[in-house]
């Protein structure tokens, strides 16, 4: 079976992890800040705070903004549930902005209209989470302008997009946002097994993120309420979590970062190859990326009215042919948990149409041209080519 995504671990990665295992620090050692520095430097952000997952990164980013009950967070329905769950962890309400029918990211036009209605109704969101679907950045300049006009914080869900660019800046630079969130799950641009990171240029937010990542405990006398008598004195000044990344994982992350550009180049080459070889099939290809801006986390095609069979039938036949595919995504608002909060089919029709037609094909740096040709010929057979 050819999977839709897969990590690439080489001997250098293994050696880097083994070195940590043989050393003194399995956690809270020097590898974590070294990994943070490598990612911050790559992305051009001032601060990077490593955490145990992308989901933890989203949660901490919301907590750092003091998101709480009575607050509202908006995100894209065409994402992994974690993009919305982070608001619920903080007791805040969630709403969604439907997607653009061309690039499948949050629609800026719909965002603008919805923000105006919300302002008139006196129920504006505090935080907006645009998601860079499949590795293609949202139009951050336009989103930042709207957010500024309405006084809203922006957290980029950049879990797909490490290695991509927007306006010639690396995704994660936070030039148009308060924070950006990464995931290092094995299917993402680089992996640490589980892992995540929050990037920011804001000193205050970085301090809050570091505090909340480790129980809300500080050893910094300037933050303490009482005077300690011993050098071992510490205070818990807020309710934080243990969301730390281990040094074992960080060592893997540092080693993976050295190959990030090569990983993304491989993905781009494979995406171009799909683009050239799928043109005659009755399906819709993703938007082309002539300037190589996307990190190509996903290569998702659409099987709509032009296709001779349904997407679900295509999935069955491709699986039988040994081709792994996936769906990105079940619209968040249609999960039973969100339906219980009042969302229903028809609320975000573009995301729902996309979810009925979308099919994610195998795309990962070690996918060989031979394997990719198997995917293309199986898809061609299935679609009666
Ligand atoms: C992977 C992912 C997450 C969650 O990251 P984890 O590291 O799996 O917790 C959040 N949002 C998006 C868009 C993702 O793809």
mmCIF file of C-alpha atoms and ligand atoms in Angstrom:
data_model
loop_
_atom_site.group_PDB
_atom_site.id
_atom_site.type_symbol
_atom_site.label_atom_id
_atom_site.label_comp_id
_atom_site.label_asym_id
_atom_site.label_seq_id
_atom_site.Cartn_x
_atom_site.Cartn_y
_atom_site.Cartn_z
ATOM 1 C CA UNK A 1 0.000 0.000 0.000
ATOM 2 C CA UNK A 2 1.379 3.437 -0.929
ATOM 3 C CA UNK A 3 0.385 5.727 1.977
ATOM 4 C CA UNK A 4 -0.798 9.330 1.449
ATOM 5 C CA UNK A 5 1.962 10.677 3.705
ATOM 6 C CA UNK A 6 5.096 9.353 5.349
ATOM 7 C CA UNK A 7 8.081 10.630 7.336
ATOM 8 C CA UNK A 8 11.680 10.408 6.145
ATOM 9 C CA UNK A 9 14.086 9.331 8.901
ATOM 10 C CA UNK A 10 17.738 8.844 7.924
ATOM 11 C CA UNK A 11 20.855 7.669 9.809
ATOM 12 C CA UNK A 12 21.746 11.227 10.881
ATOM 13 C CA UNK A 13 18.310 11.520 12.524
ATOM 14 C CA UNK A 14 18.815 8.211 14.336
ATOM 15 C CA UNK A 15 22.335 9.210 15.466
ATOM 16 C CA UNK A 16 21.073 12.557 16.771
ATOM 17 C CA UNK A 17 18.420 10.844 18.895
ATOM 18 C CA UNK A 18 20.821 8.168 20.171
ATOM 19 C CA UNK A 19 23.297 10.849 21.204
ATOM 20 C CA UNK A 20 20.645 12.451 23.429
ATOM 21 C CA UNK A 21 19.665 9.057 24.841
ATOM 22 C CA UNK A 22 23.285 8.459 25.860
ATOM 23 C CA UNK A 23 23.623 11.959 27.348
ATOM 24 C CA UNK A 24 22.479 13.687 30.526
ATOM 25 C CA UNK A 25 19.298 15.413 29.390
ATOM 26 C CA UNK A 26 16.227 13.604 28.144
ATOM 27 C CA UNK A 27 14.088 16.686 28.717
ATOM 28 C CA UNK A 28 14.632 20.348 29.666
ATOM 29 C CA UNK A 29 18.188 20.174 28.321
ATOM 30 C CA UNK A 30 20.003 22.095 25.578
ATOM 31 C CA UNK A 31 18.381 20.435 22.532
ATOM 32 C CA UNK A 32 15.028 22.163 22.995
ATOM 33 C CA UNK A 33 16.357 25.754 22.822
ATOM 34 C CA UNK A 34 18.670 24.727 19.960
ATOM 35 C CA UNK A 35 15.661 23.392 18.029
ATOM 36 C CA UNK A 36 13.688 26.544 18.846
ATOM 37 C CA UNK A 37 16.547 28.688 17.547
ATOM 38 C CA UNK A 38 16.813 26.672 14.329
ATOM 39 C CA UNK A 39 13.096 27.061 13.551
ATOM 40 C CA UNK A 40 12.934 30.730 14.625
ATOM 41 C CA UNK A 41 15.895 31.529 12.411
ATOM 42 C CA UNK A 42 14.493 29.607 9.444
ATOM 43 C CA UNK A 43 11.113 31.322 9.731
ATOM 44 C CA UNK A 44 12.484 34.758 10.565
ATOM 45 C CA UNK A 45 10.505 35.029 13.810
ATOM 46 C CA UNK A 46 11.944 36.481 17.019
ATOM 47 C CA UNK A 47 10.708 33.735 19.365
ATOM 48 C CA UNK A 48 9.909 30.045 19.014
ATOM 49 C CA UNK A 49 8.396 28.017 21.854
ATOM 50 C CA UNK A 50 8.518 24.244 21.393
ATOM 51 C CA UNK A 51 5.624 22.209 22.780
ATOM 52 C CA UNK A 52 4.363 18.633 22.799
ATOM 53 C CA UNK A 53 2.048 18.893 19.752
ATOM 54 C CA UNK A 54 0.488 21.275 17.265
ATOM 55 C CA UNK A 55 -2.707 20.988 19.286
ATOM 56 C CA UNK A 56 -0.878 22.054 22.465
ATOM 57 C CA UNK A 57 0.613 24.940 20.470
ATOM 58 C CA UNK A 58 -2.870 26.112 19.426
ATOM 59 C CA UNK A 59 -4.144 25.791 23.001
ATOM 60 C CA UNK A 60 -1.217 27.777 24.445
ATOM 61 C CA UNK A 61 -1.509 30.441 21.737
ATOM 62 C CA UNK A 62 -5.168 30.971 22.727
ATOM 63 C CA UNK A 63 -4.293 31.024 26.439
ATOM 64 C CA UNK A 64 -1.504 33.536 25.786
ATOM 65 C CA UNK A 65 -4.171 35.808 24.215
ATOM 66 C CA UNK A 66 -6.255 35.352 27.412
ATOM 67 C CA UNK A 67 -9.048 33.811 25.368
ATOM 68 C CA UNK A 68 -11.787 32.754 27.781
ATOM 69 C CA UNK A 69 -15.486 32.359 28.421
ATOM 70 C CA UNK A 70 -17.671 34.908 26.617
ATOM 71 C CA UNK A 71 -14.994 35.218 23.931
ATOM 72 C CA UNK A 72 -15.381 34.111 20.350
ATOM 73 C CA UNK A 73 -12.835 32.548 17.974
ATOM 74 C CA UNK A 74 -13.293 32.146 14.206
ATOM 75 C CA UNK A 75 -11.458 29.658 12.026
ATOM 76 C CA UNK A 76 -11.838 27.735 8.775
ATOM 77 C CA UNK A 77 -14.245 24.772 8.669
ATOM 78 C CA UNK A 78 -11.848 23.084 6.198
ATOM 79 C CA UNK A 79 -9.285 22.044 8.791
ATOM 80 C CA UNK A 80 -8.375 19.507 11.417
ATOM 81 C CA UNK A 81 -10.636 19.754 14.480
ATOM 82 C CA UNK A 82 -7.758 21.078 16.620
ATOM 83 C CA UNK A 83 -8.025 24.476 14.841
ATOM 84 C CA UNK A 84 -11.368 24.964 16.606
ATOM 85 C CA UNK A 85 -10.937 22.765 19.700
ATOM 86 C CA UNK A 86 -8.325 25.184 21.059
ATOM 87 C CA UNK A 87 -11.081 27.748 21.626
ATOM 88 C CA UNK A 88 -13.272 25.196 23.401
ATOM 89 C CA UNK A 89 -10.382 24.253 25.744
ATOM 90 C CA UNK A 90 -10.439 27.898 26.876
ATOM 91 C CA UNK A 91 -14.216 27.933 27.280
ATOM 92 C CA UNK A 92 -14.634 30.256 24.284
ATOM 93 C CA UNK A 93 -17.209 29.924 21.498
ATOM 94 C CA UNK A 94 -16.295 28.970 17.949
ATOM 95 C CA UNK A 95 -17.637 30.090 14.596
ATOM 96 C CA UNK A 96 -16.346 29.545 11.078
ATOM 97 C CA UNK A 97 -15.744 31.495 7.884
ATOM 98 C CA UNK A 98 -16.439 29.457 4.745
ATOM 99 C CA UNK A 99 -13.673 28.729 2.260
ATOM 100 C CA UNK A 100 -12.727 30.241 -1.061
ATOM 101 C CA UNK A 101 -13.819 27.925 -3.917
ATOM 102 C CA UNK A 102 -10.463 28.314 -5.691
ATOM 103 C CA UNK A 103 -7.725 27.945 -3.072
ATOM 104 C CA UNK A 104 -9.793 26.281 -0.286
ATOM 105 C CA UNK A 105 -8.438 28.650 2.378
ATOM 106 C CA UNK A 106 -10.706 30.909 4.448
ATOM 107 C CA UNK A 107 -12.459 33.312 2.047
ATOM 108 C CA UNK A 108 -11.283 36.869 2.630
ATOM 109 C CA UNK A 109 -14.444 38.294 1.027
ATOM 110 C CA UNK A 110 -16.656 36.249 3.342
ATOM 111 C CA UNK A 111 -14.476 37.146 6.304
ATOM 112 C CA UNK A 112 -14.906 40.844 5.540
ATOM 113 C CA UNK A 113 -18.679 40.572 5.184
ATOM 114 C CA UNK A 114 -19.025 38.438 8.316
ATOM 115 C CA UNK A 115 -16.873 40.829 10.365
ATOM 116 C CA UNK A 116 -19.096 43.724 9.357
ATOM 117 C CA UNK A 117 -22.247 41.838 10.343
ATOM 118 C CA UNK A 118 -20.608 40.793 13.618
ATOM 119 C CA UNK A 119 -19.654 44.371 14.429
ATOM 120 C CA UNK A 120 -23.223 45.509 13.794
ATOM 121 C CA UNK A 121 -24.481 42.705 16.066
ATOM 122 C CA UNK A 122 -21.900 43.484 18.765
ATOM 123 C CA UNK A 123 -20.434 39.942 18.689
ATOM 124 C CA UNK A 124 -17.009 40.236 17.060
ATOM 125 C CA UNK A 125 -14.410 37.501 17.499
ATOM 126 C CA UNK A 126 -11.376 38.127 19.721
ATOM 127 C CA UNK A 127 -9.162 35.718 17.816
ATOM 128 C CA UNK A 128 -9.022 34.596 14.200
ATOM 129 C CA UNK A 129 -7.226 31.401 13.146
ATOM 130 C CA UNK A 130 -6.609 31.271 9.395
ATOM 131 C CA UNK A 131 -5.365 27.841 8.275
ATOM 132 C CA UNK A 132 -2.855 27.522 5.427
ATOM 133 C CA UNK A 133 -4.577 24.559 3.807
ATOM 134 C CA UNK A 134 -2.264 22.066 2.068
ATOM 135 C CA UNK A 135 0.726 24.380 2.586
ATOM 136 C CA UNK A 136 -0.504 27.367 0.569
ATOM 137 C CA UNK A 137 -0.536 30.500 2.701
ATOM 138 C CA UNK A 138 -3.747 32.433 3.185
ATOM 139 C CA UNK A 139 -3.754 36.026 1.941
ATOM 140 C CA UNK A 140 -2.226 37.244 5.189
ATOM 141 C CA UNK A 141 -1.853 40.884 4.124
ATOM 142 C CA UNK A 142 -5.609 41.172 3.514
ATOM 143 C CA UNK A 143 -6.464 39.187 6.654
ATOM 144 C CA UNK A 144 -4.136 41.301 8.808
ATOM 145 C CA UNK A 145 -5.683 44.523 7.458
ATOM 146 C CA UNK A 146 -9.200 43.301 8.357
ATOM 147 C CA UNK A 147 -8.054 42.052 11.761
ATOM 148 C CA UNK A 148 -6.412 45.397 12.553
ATOM 149 C CA UNK A 149 -9.548 47.311 11.514
ATOM 150 C CA UNK A 150 -11.674 45.166 13.852
ATOM 151 C CA UNK A 151 -9.140 44.833 16.691
ATOM 152 C CA UNK A 152 -8.786 41.045 16.400
ATOM 153 C CA UNK A 153 -5.741 38.912 17.189
ATOM 154 C CA UNK A 154 -4.494 36.556 14.467
ATOM 155 C CA UNK A 155 -2.998 33.112 15.124
ATOM 156 C CA UNK A 156 -1.876 31.376 11.922
ATOM 157 C CA UNK A 157 -2.464 27.639 11.883
ATOM 158 C CA UNK A 158 0.671 26.959 9.842
ATOM 159 C CA UNK A 159 0.740 23.219 10.647
ATOM 160 C CA UNK A 160 0.768 22.427 6.894
ATOM 161 C CA UNK A 161 2.999 25.223 5.767
ATOM 162 C CA UNK A 162 6.498 25.043 7.308
ATOM 163 C CA UNK A 163 8.844 25.540 4.345
ATOM 164 C CA UNK A 164 6.336 27.600 2.356
ATOM 165 C CA UNK A 165 6.516 31.337 1.697
ATOM 166 C CA UNK A 166 4.160 34.299 1.489
ATOM 167 C CA UNK A 167 5.237 37.526 -0.198
ATOM 168 C CA UNK A 168 8.832 36.247 -0.189
ATOM 169 C CA UNK A 169 8.841 35.752 3.582
ATOM 170 C CA UNK A 170 8.896 32.287 5.125
ATOM 171 C CA UNK A 171 5.555 31.175 6.544
ATOM 172 C CA UNK A 172 5.936 31.574 10.314
ATOM 173 C CA UNK A 173 7.623 34.995 10.154
ATOM 174 C CA UNK A 174 4.530 36.416 11.911
ATOM 175 C CA UNK A 175 4.894 39.576 9.801
ATOM 176 C CA UNK A 176 1.070 39.640 9.491
ATOM 177 C CA UNK A 177 0.009 37.837 12.668
ATOM 178 C CA UNK A 178 0.471 37.699 16.437
ATOM 179 C CA UNK A 179 1.540 34.072 16.452
ATOM 180 C CA UNK A 180 1.973 31.131 14.089
ATOM 181 C CA UNK A 181 1.590 27.484 15.074
ATOM 182 C CA UNK A 182 3.477 24.470 13.655
ATOM 183 C CA UNK A 183 3.040 20.706 14.028
ATOM 184 C CA UNK A 184 5.742 18.050 13.778
ATOM 185 C CA UNK A 185 3.438 15.053 13.401
ATOM 186 C CA UNK A 186 5.023 12.463 11.050
ATOM 187 C CA UNK A 187 2.974 13.516 8.007
ATOM 188 C CA UNK A 188 4.013 17.205 8.284
ATOM 189 C CA UNK A 189 6.998 19.011 6.692
ATOM 190 C CA UNK A 190 9.388 17.759 9.396
ATOM 191 C CA UNK A 191 8.713 15.441 12.321
ATOM 192 C CA UNK A 192 9.612 14.941 15.974
ATOM 193 C CA UNK A 193 7.127 12.058 16.386
ATOM 194 C CA UNK A 194 4.677 14.300 18.194
ATOM 195 C CA UNK A 195 5.563 17.946 18.610
ATOM 196 C CA UNK A 196 4.638 21.514 17.864
ATOM 197 C CA UNK A 197 5.812 25.095 18.127
ATOM 198 C CA UNK A 198 4.471 28.607 18.540
ATOM 199 C CA UNK A 199 6.298 31.411 16.722
ATOM 200 C CA UNK A 200 5.908 35.073 17.648
ATOM 201 C CA UNK A 201 7.696 38.425 17.421
ATOM 202 C CA UNK A 202 6.059 39.620 20.660
ATOM 203 C CA UNK A 203 8.237 39.401 23.816
ATOM 204 C CA UNK A 204 5.244 39.432 26.160
ATOM 205 C CA UNK A 205 3.447 36.600 24.332
ATOM 206 C CA UNK A 206 6.658 34.544 24.222
ATOM 207 C CA UNK A 207 7.013 34.888 28.002
ATOM 208 C CA UNK A 208 3.402 33.811 28.544
ATOM 209 C CA UNK A 209 3.836 30.817 26.233
ATOM 210 C CA UNK A 210 6.967 29.644 28.079
ATOM 211 C CA UNK A 211 5.277 30.042 31.456
ATOM 212 C CA UNK A 212 2.094 28.209 30.426
ATOM 213 C CA UNK A 213 4.037 25.390 28.721
ATOM 214 C CA UNK A 214 5.491 24.402 32.100
ATOM 215 C CA UNK A 215 2.681 24.473 34.708
ATOM 216 C CA UNK A 216 2.622 28.282 35.055
ATOM 217 C CA UNK A 217 5.671 27.920 37.283
ATOM 218 C CA UNK A 218 8.394 30.576 37.349
ATOM 219 C CA UNK A 219 11.853 30.878 38.894
ATOM 220 C CA UNK A 220 12.125 34.516 37.816
ATOM 221 C CA UNK A 221 12.061 36.680 41.012
ATOM 222 C CA UNK A 222 10.679 39.642 39.051
ATOM 223 C CA UNK A 223 7.500 37.642 38.314
ATOM 224 C CA UNK A 224 7.029 36.263 41.867
ATOM 225 C CA UNK A 225 4.566 37.523 44.446
ATOM 226 C CA UNK A 226 6.559 36.505 47.490
ATOM 227 C CA UNK A 227 10.181 36.622 48.378
ATOM 228 C CA UNK A 228 11.918 33.258 48.338
ATOM 229 C CA UNK A 229 14.256 32.263 51.132
ATOM 230 C CA UNK A 230 16.106 29.583 49.183
ATOM 231 C CA UNK A 231 17.673 29.362 45.739
ATOM 232 C CA UNK A 232 15.270 26.489 45.070
ATOM 233 C CA UNK A 233 12.194 28.633 45.638
ATOM 234 C CA UNK A 234 9.711 28.799 42.761
ATOM 235 C CA UNK A 235 6.131 29.926 42.350
ATOM 236 C CA UNK A 236 3.185 28.792 40.308
ATOM 237 C CA UNK A 237 1.645 32.087 39.294
ATOM 238 C CA UNK A 238 -0.933 30.799 36.793
ATOM 239 C CA UNK A 239 -2.657 27.550 35.842
ATOM 240 C CA UNK A 240 -0.343 26.099 33.187
ATOM 241 C CA UNK A 241 0.237 22.678 31.698
ATOM 242 C CA UNK A 242 3.020 20.224 31.039
ATOM 243 C CA UNK A 243 3.195 20.767 27.281
ATOM 244 C CA UNK A 244 6.976 20.423 27.026
ATOM 245 C CA UNK A 245 8.805 18.781 24.128
ATOM 246 C CA UNK A 246 11.563 16.324 25.147
ATOM 247 C CA UNK A 247 15.228 16.716 24.199
ATOM 248 C CA UNK A 248 14.957 13.364 22.415
ATOM 249 C CA UNK A 249 12.318 14.860 20.119
ATOM 250 C CA UNK A 250 14.119 18.191 19.781
ATOM 251 C CA UNK A 251 17.307 16.426 18.631
ATOM 252 C CA UNK A 252 15.276 14.729 15.901
ATOM 253 C CA UNK A 253 13.772 18.107 15.021
ATOM 254 C CA UNK A 254 17.182 19.781 14.698
ATOM 255 C CA UNK A 255 18.389 16.999 12.432
ATOM 256 C CA UNK A 256 15.186 17.162 10.330
ATOM 257 C CA UNK A 257 15.444 20.960 9.987
ATOM 258 C CA UNK A 258 18.753 20.497 8.125
ATOM 259 C CA UNK A 259 16.812 18.679 5.383
ATOM 260 C CA UNK A 260 13.618 20.767 5.408
ATOM 261 C CA UNK A 261 14.423 22.637 2.187
ATOM 262 C CA UNK A 262 15.258 19.375 0.441
ATOM 263 C CA UNK A 263 12.007 17.798 1.710
ATOM 264 C CA UNK A 264 9.994 20.719 0.352
ATOM 265 C CA UNK A 265 11.861 20.658 -2.991
ATOM 266 C CA UNK A 266 10.964 16.983 -3.374
ATOM 267 C CA UNK A 267 7.323 17.734 -2.576
ATOM 268 C CA UNK A 268 7.286 20.576 -5.122
ATOM 269 C CA UNK A 269 8.825 18.376 -7.807
ATOM 270 C CA UNK A 270 6.211 15.669 -7.197
ATOM 271 C CA UNK A 271 3.379 18.219 -7.192
ATOM 272 C CA UNK A 272 4.605 19.591 -10.540
ATOM 273 C CA UNK A 273 4.735 16.046 -11.876
ATOM 274 C CA UNK A 274 1.133 15.367 -10.781
ATOM 275 C CA UNK A 275 0.186 18.672 -12.368
ATOM 276 C CA UNK A 276 1.675 17.639 -15.715
ATOM 277 C CA UNK A 277 0.326 14.088 -15.701
ATOM 278 C CA UNK A 278 -3.223 14.523 -14.386
ATOM 279 C CA UNK A 279 -4.330 17.282 -16.789
ATOM 280 C CA UNK A 280 -6.332 14.985 -19.088
ATOM 281 C CA UNK A 281 -8.278 13.234 -16.324
ATOM 282 C CA UNK A 282 -11.855 14.264 -15.462
ATOM 283 C CA UNK A 283 -10.953 15.876 -12.143
ATOM 284 C CA UNK A 284 -9.992 19.274 -10.758
ATOM 285 C CA UNK A 285 -6.355 19.710 -9.836
ATOM 286 C CA UNK A 286 -5.238 22.024 -7.055
ATOM 287 C CA UNK A 287 -4.280 25.563 -7.989
ATOM 288 C CA UNK A 288 -0.885 25.632 -9.709
ATOM 289 C CA UNK A 289 2.038 27.067 -7.788
ATOM 290 C CA UNK A 290 4.389 28.494 -10.442
ATOM 291 C CA UNK A 291 6.440 30.512 -7.946
ATOM 292 C CA UNK A 292 6.983 27.577 -5.544
ATOM 293 C CA UNK A 293 5.335 29.247 -2.561
ATOM 294 C CA UNK A 294 3.431 26.261 -1.196
ATOM 295 C CA UNK A 295 5.124 23.692 1.017
ATOM 296 C CA UNK A 296 2.837 21.110 -0.678
ATOM 297 C CA UNK A 297 1.810 19.314 2.499
ATOM 298 C CA UNK A 298 -1.121 17.841 0.554
ATOM 299 C CA UNK A 299 -1.940 17.181 -3.076
ATOM 300 C CA UNK A 300 -5.737 17.048 -3.132
ATOM 301 C CA UNK A 301 -7.785 16.725 -6.297
ATOM 302 C CA UNK A 302 -11.568 17.136 -6.631
ATOM 303 C CA UNK A 303 -13.892 14.594 -8.187
ATOM 304 C CA UNK A 304 -16.994 16.609 -8.972
ATOM 305 C CA UNK A 305 -19.713 16.461 -11.614
ATOM 306 C CA UNK A 306 -17.135 15.923 -14.396
ATOM 307 C CA UNK A 307 -15.933 12.637 -12.867
ATOM 308 C CA UNK A 308 -17.606 9.394 -14.077
ATOM 309 C CA UNK A 309 -17.737 7.954 -10.533
ATOM 310 C CA UNK A 310 -18.159 9.427 -7.081
ATOM 311 C CA UNK A 311 -15.225 10.284 -4.876
ATOM 312 C CA UNK A 312 -16.192 7.536 -2.427
ATOM 313 C CA UNK A 313 -16.266 4.921 -5.211
ATOM 314 C CA UNK A 314 -12.842 6.174 -6.385
ATOM 315 C CA UNK A 315 -11.495 5.747 -2.830
ATOM 316 C CA UNK A 316 -12.748 2.138 -2.756
ATOM 317 C CA UNK A 317 -11.174 1.276 -6.098
ATOM 318 C CA UNK A 318 -7.885 3.039 -5.327
ATOM 319 C CA UNK A 319 -7.634 1.230 -1.989
ATOM 320 C CA UNK A 320 -8.166 -2.070 -3.811
ATOM 321 C CA UNK A 321 -5.329 -1.055 -6.158
ATOM 322 C CA UNK A 322 -3.004 -0.444 -3.197
ATOM 323 C CA UNK A 323 -3.172 3.349 -3.304
ATOM 324 C CA UNK A 324 -3.675 5.088 0.034
ATOM 325 C CA UNK A 325 -5.701 8.289 -0.045
ATOM 326 C CA UNK A 326 -7.196 10.557 2.566
ATOM 327 C CA UNK A 327 -9.767 13.321 3.078
ATOM 328 C CA UNK A 328 -8.743 16.802 4.213
ATOM 329 C CA UNK A 329 -11.138 17.480 5.782
ATOM 330 C CA UNK A 330 -14.430 16.417 7.300
ATOM 331 C CA UNK A 331 -15.708 19.994 7.856
ATOM 332 C CA UNK A 332 -15.189 20.756 11.539
ATOM 333 C CA UNK A 333 -18.744 22.026 12.067
ATOM 334 C CA UNK A 334 -20.192 18.682 10.911
ATOM 335 C CA UNK A 335 -18.487 16.578 13.587
ATOM 336 C CA UNK A 336 -21.086 15.379 16.143
ATOM 337 C CA UNK A 337 -19.410 17.402 18.896
ATOM 338 C CA UNK A 338 -19.861 20.631 16.903
ATOM 339 C CA UNK A 339 -23.389 19.705 15.769
ATOM 340 C CA UNK A 340 -24.290 19.452 19.441
ATOM 341 C CA UNK A 341 -23.168 23.081 19.731
ATOM 342 C CA UNK A 342 -25.737 24.026 17.073
ATOM 343 C CA UNK A 343 -23.929 23.752 13.727
ATOM 344 C CA UNK A 344 -25.640 21.895 10.883
ATOM 345 C CA UNK A 345 -25.213 20.854 7.248
ATOM 346 C CA UNK A 346 -25.602 23.846 4.945
ATOM 347 C CA UNK A 347 -23.887 26.283 7.322
ATOM 348 C CA UNK A 348 -20.669 26.414 5.265
ATOM 349 C CA UNK A 349 -21.571 25.098 1.812
ATOM 350 C CA UNK A 350 -18.208 25.576 0.067
ATOM 351 C CA UNK A 351 -16.362 23.567 2.724
ATOM 352 C CA UNK A 352 -19.089 20.898 2.575
ATOM 353 C CA UNK A 353 -18.937 20.654 -1.245
ATOM 354 C CA UNK A 354 -15.156 20.435 -1.051
ATOM 355 C CA UNK A 355 -15.366 17.645 1.532
ATOM 356 C CA UNK A 356 -17.693 15.641 -0.755
ATOM 357 C CA UNK A 357 -15.322 15.907 -3.722
ATOM 358 C CA UNK A 358 -11.782 16.124 -2.315
ATOM 359 C CA UNK A 359 -9.300 13.277 -2.532
ATOM 360 C CA UNK A 360 -5.786 13.575 -1.112
ATOM 361 C CA UNK A 361 -3.261 11.610 -3.197
ATOM 362 C CA UNK A 362 0.064 10.242 -1.894
ATOM 363 C CA UNK A 363 2.663 13.020 -1.594
ATOM 364 C CA UNK A 364 5.757 12.818 0.594
ATOM 365 C CA UNK A 365 9.479 13.346 -0.044
ATOM 366 C CA UNK A 366 10.410 9.654 -0.413
ATOM 367 C CA UNK A 367 7.588 8.891 -2.887
ATOM 368 C CA UNK A 368 9.469 7.582 -5.935
ATOM 369 C CA UNK A 369 8.538 8.483 -9.508
ATOM 370 C CA UNK A 370 7.663 4.820 -10.041
ATOM 371 C CA UNK A 371 5.249 4.862 -7.115
ATOM 372 C CA UNK A 372 3.809 8.167 -8.273
ATOM 373 C CA UNK A 373 3.277 6.683 -11.750
ATOM 374 C CA UNK A 374 1.398 3.788 -10.110
ATOM 375 C CA UNK A 375 -0.860 6.329 -8.398
ATOM 376 C CA UNK A 376 -1.435 8.188 -11.666
ATOM 377 C CA UNK A 377 -2.191 5.070 -13.679
ATOM 378 C CA UNK A 378 -4.508 3.661 -10.986
ATOM 379 C CA UNK A 379 -6.365 6.969 -10.876
ATOM 380 C CA UNK A 380 -6.563 7.008 -14.651
ATOM 381 C CA UNK A 381 -8.017 3.452 -14.665
ATOM 382 C CA UNK A 382 -10.520 4.311 -11.968
ATOM 383 C CA UNK A 383 -11.683 7.369 -13.840
ATOM 384 C CA UNK A 384 -12.020 5.405 -17.086
ATOM 385 C CA UNK A 385 -8.949 6.920 -18.764
HETATM 386 C C1 LIG B 1 -1.670 18.461 12.226
HETATM 387 C C2 LIG B 1 -2.553 19.627 12.409
HETATM 388 C C3 LIG B 1 -2.892 20.141 13.668
HETATM 389 C C4 LIG B 1 -2.552 19.436 14.958
HETATM 390 O O1 LIG B 1 -1.255 19.115 15.109
HETATM 391 P P1 LIG B 1 -0.842 17.878 16.087
HETATM 392 O O2 LIG B 1 0.644 18.023 16.155
HETATM 393 O O3 LIG B 1 -1.285 16.631 15.401
HETATM 394 O O4 LIG B 1 -1.500 18.091 17.384
HETATM 395 C C5 LIG B 1 -3.630 21.305 13.728
HETATM 396 N N1 LIG B 1 -4.049 21.931 12.620
HETATM 397 C C6 LIG B 1 -3.769 21.458 11.387
HETATM 398 C C7 LIG B 1 -4.235 22.211 10.208
HETATM 399 C C8 LIG B 1 -3.031 20.283 11.243
HETATM 400 O O5 LIG B 1 -2.806 19.793 10.020
#
